[in-house]
Amino acid sequence: MPASTSPASPPSFGTLALRWYRLNRGGLRATAIGLISLLAFLLVWHLLTTYRVVFFVRFINVPSPLAVYASFTKAIHDPKFLLHVLLSCRRIFFGFSLAAIVAVPLGLIMGRFKLVHEIIFPVAEVLRPIPAIAWVPMAIMLWPTNEQSIVYITFLGSFFPILVNTLHGMSLVDPVLVRAAQCLGARERSIFRDVYFPASLPHIFTGLTVGMGVAWVSLIAAEMISGQYGIGYFTWEAYSLVQYADIALGMIAIGVLGLGSSMLIRGAGQLVMPWRSR
Amino acid sequence: MSEIVVKAPQGHIEVKNFSLSYDSIEGPVEAVTDTQIHVKPGEFVSIVGPSGCGKSTLLNAVAGFLKPTTGIVTVDGEKVNGPSAERGMVFQQYSLFPWKTVRENVEFGLKMRGMPRSQRERAARTLLGLAGLEAFEKHYPEKLSGGMKQRVGIVRALATGPKVLLLDEPFGALDAQTRVIMQQILTNMWQRLKISVLFVTHDIDEAIFLSDRVYCMTARPGSIKAEIPIPLERPRQQSMMMSSEFLALRRGLMSLIREESIKAMGGELNDMGMQGLNIELHGHSLADVI
Ligand SMILES: Nc1ncnc2c1ncn2[C@@H]1O[C@H](COP(=O)(O)OP(=O)(O)OP(=O)(O)O)[C@@H](O)[C@H]1O
Ligand SMILES: [Mg+2]
């Protein structure tokens, strides 16, 4: 294109738009197909529920998309619904943040100091397979308030994925980079800060993403069992109160919140690791 | 340029009565045995030898990553006790920090020394300029070609003003053209900075072209088989590689290495067999054929 070779004349808007389109064609295509497939999903849902299809699975009581939309417009003006959402978000925030604040440094230290690894790893391996939900009764006994036990369960859910991935990242640090730092005069502290930590960051973020997913799973389960508030409790309560549209609304709200929080983590990862974005 | 301090001649490496064994299940594996080498201040010395003969082992001991089993390594009379910024190292594998830009990589050693930011930025820029890399200072290593990565690696190792520069087959992964350019750049920087260099390679032409002196090692357990001074005048040009002087040196080194390579690849080939090979190959080196 001649316009691109002469820097003297700024390219016209048309040329720019065309270039932008060329560079982003793949993304645009994916977005378009994604939208179409979401619309198709809604359409199938709509048809299945309006015709009350029974084919192994029974759609008799399943709310239609329109019914869910109606209850959504009602819910966003209902302070109680907003409180449910807010409280769930707060529990995720505290549980997940605590898990990250404890698990990441612990993993880094375990990866660097053999003795710490040898002491903590066996305990972690025994506790790790216990699903956070199985902790509910124990958590209620351990913590004085309901709120604390729910946060604790959210914490447990995200703790192990973060720890395991941080450890994995530490075990993959290229020893040549450590040597390179050493013969540039780096001491233990800067080797830790400038080599081990950044080298493990990609895996730490994998751990955070997985941990966030498990945090939501654990939170919803805990809220359904022992909560009085929260979007999980809202969903379960809707079932008891035979408000079927609210069940779907609760589910969709959980999905959207989960998606939003993992997007936040991905965004944070791109900010923290500029060398990995292309 | 004031940041790059040209020091009084120093960087005298001495390796005496050196041997190094690795521990393994079957007992100690002797990698290097009974070795003496030295590099005078400002000298460029290469080590060549067959694969697995212990070149890296020897270099890593000089760097301070490995402790000799017997013997001693000193630089300017001081015993080497561990890695330090006095001995810069360039590795065969690319070893730039992927999370640092080119300039941050070069600055790293200066930062470790506590140099203030503005000063080390200027020093890094000057050095990158010498290596023709100033346009890439803000790039992350991933975006660089192999040759550029190694150039940054050399610049980074030189930035702290080390007494000696150790290089372990730094151009092994590069194509022939890039290699030649890198050799030229390394020579230029070495001449400007008047630093001692210990260079490991298995490329005989490279060793002759770059060095003042070449050590040739025996097959494992490695020791020094021969020490060959390279009297070619400097500055050296690519065209010198066709000169009769160069070719004579090359032939001499080649036959030394050939003997050891054959030993390294299978000791059962006896002298008679080797002579047979000599006749058959007629003018080609074994290294070329392999
Ligand atoms: N950690 C180790 N444990 C046991 N043996 C080792 C170890 N490292 C190297 N060796 C052995 O010591 C010998 C010398 O290894 P070294 O890497 O120094 O050789 P090299 O001359 O650099 O070889 P190359 O040309 O392939 O790089 C080799 O035979 C190798 O198998
Ligand atoms: Mg080697």
XYZ file of C-alpha atoms and ligand atoms in Angstrom:
600
model
C 0.000 0.000 0.000
C 1.649 3.274 -1.053
C 0.129 5.266 1.824
C 1.964 3.140 4.372
C 5.385 3.758 2.837
C 5.221 7.572 2.864
C 5.229 8.809 6.436
C 4.925 12.431 5.251
C 1.218 12.264 4.433
C -0.918 10.960 7.305
C -3.100 8.067 6.136
C -6.736 8.909 5.477
C -9.474 7.699 7.772
C -10.554 5.187 5.165
C -7.100 3.636 4.951
C -6.843 3.458 8.715
C -10.225 1.823 9.031
C -9.306 -0.685 6.366
C -6.028 -1.527 8.094
C -7.759 -1.860 11.443
C -10.252 -4.191 9.853
C -7.481 -6.326 8.344
C -5.629 -6.635 11.640
C -8.756 -7.452 13.625
C -10.570 -9.607 11.114
C -10.059 -12.731 13.222
C -11.403 -11.073 16.364
C -14.408 -9.589 14.585
C -15.261 -12.948 13.113
C -15.048 -14.619 16.525
C -17.263 -11.924 18.069
C -19.864 -12.226 15.323
C -20.001 -16.008 15.518
C -20.091 -15.813 19.322
C -23.095 -13.474 19.236
C -24.915 -15.664 16.749
C -24.314 -18.752 18.856
C -25.569 -16.981 21.999
C -28.711 -15.902 20.136
C -29.191 -19.470 18.907
C -28.884 -20.693 22.489
C -31.590 -18.242 23.596
C -33.808 -19.277 20.696
C -33.509 -23.000 21.509
C -34.202 -22.234 25.163
C -37.235 -20.184 24.133
C -38.634 -22.936 21.897
C -38.023 -25.706 24.427
C -39.839 -23.826 27.165
C -42.769 -22.367 25.184
C -43.579 -25.815 23.761
C -42.883 -27.470 27.139
C -40.864 -30.213 25.532
C -40.557 -33.501 27.360
C -37.863 -35.687 25.889
C -36.096 -37.534 28.726
C -35.521 -34.055 30.205
C -38.655 -32.183 31.273
C -38.951 -28.535 30.334
C -42.436 -28.225 31.819
C -41.468 -26.022 34.764
C -38.394 -24.440 33.257
C -38.879 -20.660 32.903
C -38.672 -19.121 29.454
C -36.034 -16.495 28.620
C -38.746 -13.825 28.608
C -39.912 -14.809 32.088
C -36.338 -14.647 33.309
C -35.895 -11.261 31.697
C -39.053 -10.046 33.453
C -37.780 -11.189 36.828
C -34.409 -9.619 36.016
C -35.968 -6.167 35.429
C -37.834 -6.560 38.695
C -34.754 -7.741 40.577
C -32.460 -4.879 39.610
C -34.847 -2.495 41.347
C -35.054 -4.739 44.363
C -32.473 -3.739 47.004
C -32.654 -7.218 48.485
C -31.452 -8.844 45.281
C -28.639 -6.326 45.007
C -27.687 -7.112 48.583
C -27.472 -10.815 47.703
C -25.120 -10.022 44.835
C -23.093 -7.595 46.897
C -22.621 -10.002 49.778
C -21.510 -12.800 47.476
C -19.000 -10.478 45.861
C -17.721 -9.409 49.254
C -17.254 -13.008 50.364
C -15.390 -13.803 47.157
C -13.245 -10.733 47.599
C -12.218 -11.596 51.140
C -11.928 -15.349 50.705
C -10.041 -15.153 47.435
C -7.769 -12.270 48.431
C -6.808 -14.009 51.658
C -6.070 -17.195 49.740
C -3.865 -15.309 47.275
C -2.087 -13.384 50.016
C -1.269 -16.601 51.869
C -0.810 -19.144 49.066
C 1.419 -17.155 46.700
C 4.143 -16.255 49.231
C 3.883 -19.698 50.789
C 4.363 -21.331 47.402
C 7.312 -19.067 46.605
C 8.984 -19.858 49.918
C 8.255 -23.577 49.640
C 9.725 -23.564 46.140
C 12.904 -21.866 47.306
C 13.552 -23.532 50.654
C 13.543 -27.301 50.681
C 12.954 -27.627 54.414
C 9.759 -25.547 54.312
C 8.594 -27.661 51.374
C 9.344 -30.885 53.211
C 7.408 -29.720 56.271
C 4.329 -28.242 54.611
C 3.876 -30.305 51.482
C 2.629 -33.552 53.136
C -0.025 -31.676 55.133
C -1.134 -29.791 52.036
C -1.340 -33.001 50.034
C -3.623 -34.612 52.620
C -5.926 -31.585 52.906
C -6.003 -30.764 49.203
C -8.341 -33.522 47.978
C -11.041 -32.563 50.518
C -13.608 -30.510 48.585
C -14.427 -27.177 50.186
C -18.074 -28.244 50.548
C -17.019 -31.102 52.807
C -15.611 -28.438 55.111
C -19.030 -26.845 55.716
C -19.891 -28.600 59.000
C -16.344 -28.189 60.293
C -16.301 -24.535 59.257
C -19.528 -23.865 61.139
C -17.959 -25.384 64.246
C -14.689 -23.518 63.794
C -15.949 -20.006 63.195
C -18.216 -17.986 65.483
C -20.310 -16.401 62.704
C -21.899 -17.732 59.574
C -20.248 -15.034 57.512
C -16.800 -16.075 58.663
C -17.376 -19.739 57.912
C -18.564 -18.958 54.386
C -15.518 -16.763 53.728
C -13.360 -19.537 55.157
C -14.816 -22.069 52.731
C -14.272 -19.707 49.815
C -10.713 -19.245 51.026
C -10.119 -23.002 51.157
C -11.547 -23.507 47.693
C -9.112 -21.119 46.052
C -6.139 -21.761 48.339
C -4.916 -25.072 46.953
C -5.088 -24.304 43.229
C -3.077 -21.130 43.866
C -0.525 -22.923 46.035
C -0.058 -25.863 43.684
C 0.367 -23.661 40.615
C 2.815 -21.346 42.370
C 4.879 -24.378 43.399
C 4.743 -25.679 39.855
C 5.948 -22.330 38.533
C 8.832 -22.311 41.002
C 9.898 -25.806 39.997
C 10.121 -24.750 36.340
C 12.380 -21.728 36.840
C 15.268 -22.027 34.386
C 18.484 -22.558 36.403
C 20.469 -20.775 33.696
C 18.615 -17.563 34.526
C 19.528 -17.984 38.183
C 23.170 -18.452 37.206
C 23.021 -15.466 34.907
C 21.731 -13.339 37.779
C 24.401 -14.690 40.125
C 27.270 -13.750 37.888
C 25.784 -10.285 37.493
C 26.215 -9.873 41.224
C 22.681 -10.727 42.399
C 22.281 -11.906 45.989
C 19.631 -14.222 47.371
C 17.064 -11.452 47.789
C 17.291 -10.082 44.302
C 17.456 -13.558 42.792
C 14.160 -14.212 44.518
C 12.607 -10.909 43.480
C 14.068 -10.573 39.983
C 14.232 -14.193 38.844
C 12.121 -16.665 40.789
C 9.115 -14.412 41.265
C 8.708 -13.062 37.716
C 9.552 -16.475 36.261
C 6.717 -18.016 38.288
C 4.179 -15.271 37.557
C 2.545 -16.965 34.550
C 1.846 -20.037 36.670
C 0.756 -17.938 39.613
C -1.852 -16.350 37.368
C -2.988 -19.721 36.116
C -3.443 -20.624 39.779
C -5.368 -17.423 40.460
C -7.706 -18.059 37.520
C -8.381 -21.649 38.561
C -8.634 -20.564 42.198
C -11.221 -17.936 41.319
C -13.354 -20.552 39.594
C -13.169 -22.906 42.569
C -13.865 -19.978 44.914
C -17.237 -19.417 43.225
C -18.064 -23.128 43.271
C -17.290 -23.302 46.981
C -19.084 -20.066 47.794
C -22.328 -21.053 46.086
C -22.320 -24.451 47.769
C -21.666 -22.882 51.161
C -24.390 -20.270 50.648
C -26.921 -22.902 49.627
C -26.196 -24.926 52.735
C -25.634 -22.376 55.430
C -26.277 -18.918 54.087
C -28.913 -16.324 54.776
C -27.784 -14.033 52.038
C -25.845 -14.327 48.826
C -26.644 -15.260 45.281
C -26.353 -18.992 46.034
C -28.870 -18.631 48.832
C -31.104 -16.561 46.520
C -31.102 -19.369 43.935
C -31.880 -22.044 46.497
C -34.575 -19.926 48.135
C -36.226 -19.354 44.763
C -36.624 -23.111 44.449
C -38.191 -23.431 47.894
C -40.548 -20.538 47.116
C -41.464 -22.043 43.707
C -40.242 -18.959 41.852
C -38.776 -20.766 38.906
C -37.759 -17.684 36.945
C -35.609 -16.570 39.865
C -33.717 -19.894 39.797
C -32.539 -19.192 36.267
C -31.875 -15.561 37.175
C -29.684 -16.660 40.079
C -27.803 -19.102 37.873
C -27.182 -16.522 35.181
C -26.071 -13.996 37.789
C -23.541 -16.538 39.120
C -22.294 -17.186 35.602
C -21.891 -13.497 34.817
C -20.149 -12.769 38.123
C -17.805 -15.716 37.652
C -16.975 -14.582 34.133
C -16.429 -11.003 35.277
C -14.077 -12.004 38.063
C -11.942 -14.218 35.849
C -11.758 -11.399 33.309
C -10.519 -9.118 36.074
C -7.751 -11.588 36.847
C -6.791 -11.936 33.216
C -6.637 -8.145 32.941
C -4.480 -7.942 36.037
C -2.207 -10.611 34.574
C -1.712 -8.596 31.403
C -0.891 -5.515 33.461
C 1.616 -7.351 35.623
C 3.246 -9.315 32.801
C 3.619 -6.873 29.905
C 6.295 -9.083 28.344
C 3.748 -11.787 27.652
C 1.224 -9.699 25.737
C 1.814 -9.619 22.051
C 31.325 7.191 27.542
C 32.728 8.234 30.884
C 30.773 5.479 32.620
C 32.764 2.705 31.012
C 35.863 2.612 33.103
C 38.896 1.215 31.317
C 40.781 -0.469 34.116
C 44.464 -1.072 34.465
C 45.342 -4.470 32.991
C 43.910 -7.119 35.241
C 41.954 -10.325 34.989
C 44.718 -12.881 35.243
C 43.039 -16.303 35.376
C 44.995 -19.242 36.704
C 43.769 -22.809 36.956
C 46.251 -25.092 38.683
C 46.329 -28.872 39.211
C 42.646 -28.822 38.457
C 40.384 -31.850 38.417
C 36.656 -32.163 38.852
C 34.503 -35.262 39.356
C 30.724 -35.451 39.369
C 29.030 -37.803 41.796
C 26.837 -40.446 40.261
C 25.285 -43.762 41.245
C 28.176 -45.665 39.676
C 30.655 -43.592 41.625
C 32.519 -40.414 40.781
C 32.624 -39.453 37.089
C 35.889 -37.728 36.356
C 35.050 -34.949 33.904
C 38.295 -32.971 33.949
C 41.636 -34.167 35.200
C 45.098 -32.716 35.829
C 44.542 -29.447 34.032
C 46.518 -26.225 34.096
C 45.487 -23.221 32.100
C 46.001 -19.505 32.407
C 44.772 -16.356 30.738
C 46.942 -13.256 30.908
C 45.353 -9.860 31.453
C 43.695 -8.729 28.244
C 44.316 -12.007 26.486
C 41.749 -13.853 24.356
C 42.020 -17.586 24.975
C 39.856 -20.355 23.541
C 39.284 -23.913 24.645
C 38.409 -26.458 21.988
C 37.839 -30.151 22.418
C 35.534 -33.004 21.516
C 31.992 -33.088 22.798
C 31.695 -34.092 26.439
C 35.371 -33.541 27.237
C 34.657 -31.158 30.100
C 34.924 -27.709 28.505
C 31.759 -26.446 30.193
C 32.825 -28.041 33.455
C 36.111 -26.159 33.379
C 34.434 -22.877 32.470
C 31.769 -23.272 35.162
C 34.504 -23.829 37.714
C 36.186 -20.583 36.652
C 32.795 -18.848 36.917
C 32.439 -20.242 40.427
C 29.381 -22.441 39.842
C 31.351 -25.639 40.472
C 34.008 -26.364 43.073
C 37.151 -28.131 41.875
C 37.677 -31.599 43.330
C 41.389 -30.906 43.461
C 43.398 -27.853 42.529
C 42.573 -24.199 42.603
C 41.148 -21.463 40.413
C 42.353 -17.914 40.968
C 41.716 -14.562 39.328
C 44.399 -11.974 40.027
C 45.672 -14.206 42.804
C 42.322 -14.397 44.569
C 40.708 -17.777 44.958
C 37.360 -18.204 43.172
C 34.770 -19.126 45.759
C 31.471 -18.636 43.967
C 29.885 -16.632 41.189
C 30.550 -12.921 41.198
C 30.128 -9.897 38.975
C 33.908 -9.854 38.509
C 33.517 -12.748 36.111
C 30.908 -12.089 33.451
C 29.433 -15.091 31.705
C 27.618 -15.692 28.429
C 25.793 -18.992 28.134
C 25.070 -21.175 25.155
C 21.363 -21.121 25.926
C 19.811 -17.699 25.641
C 19.733 -16.463 29.180
C 18.160 -13.020 28.992
C 15.452 -12.335 31.547
C 12.243 -12.537 29.477
C 10.449 -10.147 31.867
C 12.970 -7.377 31.405
C 13.397 -5.223 28.338
C 16.718 -5.228 26.538
C 17.857 -2.161 28.459
C 16.637 -3.494 31.806
C 18.585 -6.688 31.132
C 21.750 -4.703 30.494
C 21.104 -2.540 33.543
C 20.590 -5.478 35.863
C 24.198 -5.915 36.946
C 24.585 -2.175 37.511
C 21.421 -2.139 39.592
C 22.831 -4.956 41.715
C 25.872 -2.777 42.275
C 23.630 0.005 43.520
C 24.172 2.440 40.680
C 21.470 5.132 40.577
C 18.840 4.801 37.879
C 19.718 7.701 35.624
C 23.375 6.765 35.600
C 22.800 3.131 34.761
C 20.321 4.060 32.056
C 22.958 6.145 30.378
C 25.607 3.436 30.746
C 23.268 0.803 29.291
C 22.413 3.041 26.336
C 26.076 3.649 25.583
C 26.893 -0.044 25.652
C 23.853 -0.971 23.558
C 24.991 1.646 21.065
C 28.399 -0.041 20.798
C 26.662 -3.280 19.873
C 24.264 -1.583 17.451
C 21.251 -2.348 19.601
C 20.064 1.099 20.699
C 16.918 0.803 18.579
C 15.843 -2.267 20.524
C 16.321 -1.041 24.078
C 12.589 -1.151 24.861
C 11.952 -4.554 23.292
C 11.410 -7.706 25.258
C 13.917 -10.489 24.443
C 11.228 -12.732 22.974
C 10.952 -10.391 19.995
C 14.681 -10.508 19.164
C 16.502 -12.818 16.778
C 19.002 -15.326 18.172
C 21.989 -13.202 17.187
C 20.532 -10.118 18.842
C 19.793 -12.057 22.013
C 23.397 -13.196 22.278
C 24.625 -9.676 21.562
C 22.496 -8.394 24.423
C 23.849 -11.264 26.542
C 27.415 -10.148 25.850
C 26.597 -6.500 26.498
C 24.868 -7.428 29.742
C 27.874 -9.431 30.913
C 30.208 -6.543 30.064
C 28.091 -3.799 31.601
C 29.356 -4.308 35.124
C 32.952 -3.969 33.946
C 34.069 -7.503 34.866
C 37.723 -8.454 34.948
C 37.159 -11.457 32.754
C 34.500 -12.580 30.307
C 33.644 -16.279 30.079
C 31.735 -17.558 27.065
C 30.426 -21.119 26.679
C 29.758 -21.800 22.997
C 27.835 -18.541 22.752
C 27.342 -18.735 18.993
C 26.612 -22.449 18.785
C 22.953 -21.944 17.949
C 23.472 -19.251 15.305
C 23.635 -19.607 11.536
C 26.981 -19.193 9.769
C 26.506 -15.577 8.621
C 25.285 -14.357 11.987
C 28.157 -16.180 13.644
C 30.719 -14.277 11.573
C 29.127 -10.946 12.464
C 28.993 -11.879 16.130
C 32.669 -12.830 16.087
C 33.483 -9.422 14.685
C 31.380 -7.659 17.305
C 32.922 -9.671 20.119
C 36.427 -8.868 18.855
C 35.607 -5.161 18.687
C 34.221 -5.057 22.187
C 37.121 -7.063 23.564
C 39.628 -4.675 22.004
C 37.851 -1.611 23.305
C 37.428 -2.907 26.831
C 40.817 -4.654 27.170
C 39.289 -7.490 29.096
C 40.501 -11.094 29.461
C 38.352 -13.599 27.628
C 38.031 -17.361 28.062
C 36.021 -18.720 25.177
C 34.725 -22.277 24.788
C 33.833 -23.534 21.338
C 33.981 -26.632 19.218
C 34.394 -24.581 16.045
C 38.088 -24.589 15.164
C 37.867 -21.685 12.693
C 36.139 -19.601 15.312
C 38.815 -20.403 17.885
C 41.663 -19.485 15.557
C 39.996 -16.371 14.209
C 39.266 -14.937 17.652
C 42.097 -16.053 19.886
C 45.598 -15.185 20.950
C 45.998 -18.737 22.207
C 43.997 -21.955 21.920
C 43.923 -24.855 24.349
C 42.984 -28.196 22.886
C 41.500 -30.694 25.316
C 41.604 -34.483 25.295
C 38.528 -36.698 25.326
C 36.941 -37.329 28.728
C 38.376 -37.140 31.306
C 39.484 -33.874 29.777
C 42.947 -32.458 30.193
C 45.047 -30.120 28.106
C 46.432 -31.943 25.098
C 48.089 -28.950 23.474
C 48.451 -25.211 23.709
C 48.667 -23.403 20.381
C 49.620 -19.731 20.109
C 47.854 -17.914 17.268
C 50.350 -15.400 15.877
C 47.934 -13.908 13.308
C 48.119 -10.135 13.331
C 45.262 -7.927 14.448
C 42.895 -6.499 13.470
C 41.834 -9.701 11.814
C 39.792 -9.769 8.645
C 37.481 -12.435 7.350
C 39.794 -12.792 4.340
C 42.586 -14.057 6.595
C 40.731 -17.326 6.915
C 42.027 -18.191 3.455
C 45.663 -17.352 4.249
C 48.204 -20.156 4.315
C 49.084 -19.252 7.890
C 45.497 -19.685 9.005
C 45.081 -22.909 7.089
C 48.255 -24.341 8.589
C 47.001 -23.590 12.096
C 43.671 -25.054 11.172
C 45.226 -28.244 9.881
C 47.288 -28.646 13.032
C 44.359 -28.143 15.366
C 42.121 -30.280 13.229
C 44.362 -33.305 13.493
C 44.669 -32.867 17.242
C 40.908 -32.728 17.624
C 40.365 -35.578 15.204
C 42.375 -37.947 17.357
C 40.381 -36.974 20.421
C 36.995 -37.032 18.717
C 37.626 -40.566 17.568
C 38.654 -41.523 21.105
C 35.537 -39.866 22.441
C 33.259 -41.627 19.975
C 34.572 -45.125 20.467
C 37.921 -46.055 21.850
C 38.124 -49.270 19.835
C 39.376 -47.486 16.712
C 43.110 -48.061 16.893
C 45.887 -46.097 15.300
C 45.896 -48.263 12.206
C 42.197 -47.616 11.689
C 42.766 -43.907 12.075
C 45.483 -43.927 9.472
C 43.109 -45.726 7.174
C 40.563 -42.986 7.748
C 43.189 -40.374 7.055
C 43.929 -41.763 3.660
C 40.329 -42.248 2.693
C 39.192 -38.840 3.769
C 42.049 -37.227 1.877
C 41.847 -33.535 2.451
C 38.532 -33.541 4.289
C 38.550 -33.404 8.015
C 36.693 -35.963 10.011
C 34.755 -33.130 11.592
C 33.517 -32.087 8.141
C 32.378 -35.593 7.349
C 30.579 -36.050 10.647
N 25.955 -33.165 36.615
C 26.676 -34.140 36.048
N 26.718 -35.375 36.591
C 27.449 -36.367 36.024
N 28.167 -36.219 34.922
C 28.175 -35.019 34.322
C 27.436 -33.914 34.848
N 27.616 -32.844 34.049
C 28.441 -33.266 33.073
N 28.774 -34.563 33.237
C 29.697 -35.341 32.380
O 30.935 -34.719 32.419
C 31.512 -34.680 31.124
C 31.909 -33.270 30.780
O 30.741 -32.467 30.606
P 30.787 -31.016 30.012
O 29.418 -30.506 29.942
O 31.774 -30.228 30.775
O 31.356 -31.304 28.548
P 31.537 -30.295 27.332
O 32.941 -30.428 26.867
O 31.068 -28.947 27.693
O 30.590 -30.949 26.253
P 29.781 -30.245 25.079
O 30.760 -29.968 23.984
O 28.807 -31.294 24.672
O 29.153 -29.014 25.625
C 30.486 -35.237 30.176
O 30.901 -36.514 29.767
C 29.227 -35.312 30.952
O 28.510 -36.472 30.634
Mg 29.421 -27.704 27.063
